[in-house]
Amino acid sequence: MPSSRRPNKVKTHVLKDCSLPSLLVPIDPNESDFTATKVIVTIGPACQDVDTLCKLLDAGATCARVDLTWGPLEFHKRSLVNLGEAMRRTRKLCAVMVDVVGREIILNRPSKIDEDGWPRFENPISVKATDKVTLTTGMVPEGAAGNVLPVSYEKFTSMVQPGDTVFLGRYLVTGSEDSSLYLTVDSVGEKDVVCTAMNAGVLDGLITVFHTERSTDSLANLQNDLPILCPEDKAALEALQDEFEVDFVSLSFARTADDIVQAREFLDSAGLTTTKIIAKCETRQSLFNFKSIAGAADGIILSRGNLGLDVLPEKMALVQKSVISNCNLIGKPIIITRVVDTMCVAPRPTRAEATDVANVVLDGADGILLGAETLRGKYPVLTVETIMKICRQAEKVFDHVHHFDHLMQEAMEIADDTGALGGSGEFAQYFARNVSQANLTPAMPSSLGNGVDDSDGQSLRSINRHDSQAQLTRAANLGSPLLSKLESIASSAVRAADKVGASLIIVYTRSGQTASLVSKYRPPQPIMTLVVPQLKNDGFKWHLEGRDTARRCLIQRGLLPVLAAPSQNSGESLLEEAVAMASRAGLVHAKDHIVVVQMLAGAFVVKIVSVDEGGYGIQAIRPKSLVDLMMATAGASKEEELGQDNGNGEGRVGHTIGQPGLQPRELTHVSSMKHNETVRPAMQAACK
């Protein structure tokens, strides 16, 4: 890879035009309560019971995390059992994320299991500023002073040197707690590291150890050689796989893309082939290797707690914006941590925390991960409700048009830099050479999932196997960025929804790929993702596929996954039922427009339909604005008759936009059908 690279641009932070008086108007109680930003909760003693989990799901949580760093495996199993019961009661889907221990270093302190199965420490350690604290890799002799603390990593002394800073903090420490301690290393022995406390603190609970980077602009620290998955992680994942469906594994302290490769190999060998990998960026090293990590992982968690210790405070806001912008550009889900620390003990966030949550949304993040707030906080349900309200208001002023244009402009510049649109240079030659070897048309990287949506019946390779030069010429002539055909359809759907003022986007999918690409462009409309489960036979038994796809959509912004009945086809009856469900949920109303993305006759189409006057069905629409839009998108001439009969005496329901560059004769139209007076309850969004 050449050393000179095109610098990435961070998206300009702008809002829609809005006046201050309009912002102070109370929230309309009749408006839809759909929130595009996802909230992930960490299950712990404060929310493990079924009733509280039900309240969390009703409040808007879409993913639940169990963290193997702390707590017995039996406790986490019971958490997942209770979560399954909560999903059945609420009839809501919830994804499962397992956070592994990985390279975490902790203090070895004795604990006892309480009546709930959670470990508790009896004797907190009080330290005053300027006190001497010894971190040791050896055994602590009986009767030793309380400031002699055993470290779990036996090579810890080889990592530090005098003058370094070591941070001790409670597991999932928050700014509202005093269990944080900064130490300055005075001397390093064979097994002992003698430090001076920079502040006073009370160390309670599980204490983690973090060695902050001594350099301000590079990597000078010696990293520990712990594996990305420790033996306990592997044993726990194998045990959980036997009883539960694990949707995501989050890798703590991911440093390089090789970490993701190693984790993927283990997951595949353990039977977790559909489990996606989320890389946690927690150190400066992960930022130096961010592009390769993001390319290899299925999503990113920006772990701001640890990362904030390794990055200068004045740089953290810029790092956050850059990471989110990069993830948006390549279509990878990006999740942010540590937003409302004070809600562990208070029923209301601080002004700074509320602003922080809103900025996360405005920056373009997919979701927010709650840690201590739900694991041990006093107000887990209220915390989720508060975050959802803040996110909903921020989404109203998110400039989705500017976001769309930013992605398009970046795609065009990448294409130009790579030589796709006439650019040249070392990087362009490198890119063209590698693309040629892969037999792929240069395109924007795809999002969560591998390859193209399997409902399309094509692979990413086959979709891009057409003549590259013809695509480049067409892209240049149209003035559009160089995208894969699948992503062109997704971006066209978002553009069409904006042009016609649609209230909803409906995407048919099996793997979630198409819906993920639509989400990448952050449309203001909810994206109802219709997943039709399929019965598959692996040679030994039949099993139903599709539920995992729906759950994986629950960490991506704007996606609203809905499971169809397994017997349902993907035709007009399913669409009518989806519209009826959206109407009952308040997402659409009579005469609203809906943009639909689906496969028809082996080709992708973007179809525009309208809700009928009753508000529960679809009807044909032929306003001039939509006709003009279709002509512009499909390249049809004004003389082309788009409203003519389809040849069998039936009209068409809605209009269909074909793939970019298709000739008018290649447009696919959909036959209409009579609206069913009684909508069958085939749509469901709950676990069995």
Steps between C-alpha positions, in 0.01 A plus 500: 500500500647839412584736782307793353130472567206724431400669829149421618268791551291521813140586426412861567281524808186686392135506599187550302367854498316545826412795722550504875129563575405193297740288703333603824154384393389197707518161331186403312351205695352360177826479307659164431730381776732323256865568579760415237797494739543166675560447872697202632470414869738300719321242713601490864349481849300822445302367205533121482146416611240440229275792596780756470618351172144529366497867598836555329372345176182707517711810562688438174805284572579286195810307607613351831863443596644249743860572598719201578751731670307480825250254641467120488390335178188369674396858578532594132306191394217593732509851354450362148223266616319795657558707186334229291199504730485880481500482119212253508299718736555824312501343153810703418825383346826566682850421377754331729855630532774322695795710615815297557781549753778496242798708608342654808735525802340502846594492867470154653286554807289242687124527455185321611193408299182661636148356497448627144810322372701823460853538643541752780806644674483558872790736571547810282855637478538864602793690356596860569684732267883453518458153659736231377331214313677181394377297204642151516497196276592277791308372800389753756636386838249458777480811715638724227383860482177566311687700238677191363282394206543179294479541121363219280761536221828334596710711258363831618837622624646472150239744366561799726787729582551786745292805415217304338138546602289202608125531547303285743124516463192308591358271231285727280614797707304823460580861562241505779701255713817552706643155422761637258866531581787642294846373592845626398760225476799565727703182457473160333636180655495138397145449625399833656411838356508774763276797426381826653129579505418822315152524652291351777261215428309206640559186297187287517373216285698348216800725429645519151854612419582725204851605400468832319717576199808699599548657157277784385526440126607139442511156663780460752347257750574131492164325456399191695511171309161376617286335227192669360295205634625349824428132581215604729344700216510203266352262756222746582413563133482129429275448803271788401482379141349172616204674666457846347521691175788746520466777244813703575834451673678819600878471514658695784825683424509417129832626362530376144294337228673172584311497830173489310631227269602283796166552672315415179689176463412394853133597468468301179664197660265527799188505283439875537516556126225763488626693803635842401812656647500848650847641565542721806741787446643565846861603443700735284640201312150416378476851355828465311366176350139614479445465127614138490306417817183661367542320170533159666234538772123507456465806721686731737452594864678821594578421864542855622578406860835332436571692181460824692791390719725436199413810298554860604173652630513783248511245217215267606216691335693511172581129523133420553388701198770350280424141602125546447557666163726217384248237609220687324706511182556123486155416637610330822288537816664729754399489867602752767545434874501707821232764448290543818723394788315701763178309437656216696400698809279785372166492313607772257813546288716808525480768235836386363383138478175590322699707251745212457220258409360744245844556347548124464180491292593807297845356430328200338546215750282190473454432867588563864631235737403531867728337755483577870176695449304179451735246659502652850328838464194603697297608197559255212157541336488876543848522351389328179183710480701821544755409235228405253330838548825690448586295191154550352529878526852504357390285206239761410768757422758259354577626150456176309529679166845631588598154628388342172687759294811453714507126432444558130777757479740274688419212265565721199833619638606145582412392148695791359803435722503133407507576131145377449389836366824607342715542811859383502789459736651229716189442710279490192725242336507291819121510528441415135748212513336343806151552365601335176637201687176464697289527182291769669389841386643770730223572747433631845562233765183316600347498846411243767490151354693321230429539132165600358164426654442132431141571403643661190625167373831657408835551666696821522739357244227415250329836540821683417612269221370726223737700292682736735571767243135518398398553862767765549389684187136483602583621854696791360222591256235490771712703735445245776755333727647166409299246700415134476163437340352391831613818670377704206155353559523580871608859440232539231236385748611761752508770234155402375357501853631851548371624165143378553486570872447134588411408857652152491753286315431127478784264410457128425804308617635165613856581605445863601754634250260715299342653809846569642596696191181706521576573865845626403345806335307592817157576350258676737238232436482174696638208298266206545709192426282208392675174577335187362630195692609202294495133592846353440633146524864456600491128419406401854197707594276783389545840655351846447729776375408864521459579865872566539491734199222702658684526831825607335317800355430623852830685541473699177349842488151531360437129442172355626522124438175308468468125466245368254333166546718225348223411256475854369634573153666829422224631274230762528311327783805534723537864402136570587539340839819700561317823416214403731748434782675832437164677509406341832838605639442860389787498250275578201160653447248522218644629171860483622763383251719194564818400317548125460824319411463141380597246237256454213563262211864467603570874503518760772226761494407804705123535506289790625156422637240698689289416803130483411239727651414239762859516621559123499564407137684616188370661185625605160644850474571701190578859604709685247782552750549127539487441126767764447707346775483157340589635161801681641620197693440238231604715208160479332389761252192711563329320214535169686159398633549394862136465589393258231336165568740213562351278234266279703231752577628587846629832621817541700536572867756777528787584272826314467844644451737258329872465549698810403582497132218263395321588180125582518404164350674328793283662766315244709141569604299334774148371454240635738290290733182565689548610857409237754232630736641282780874524535641167616726533803792347316743772597668454834797642680543263788694190588328171519 
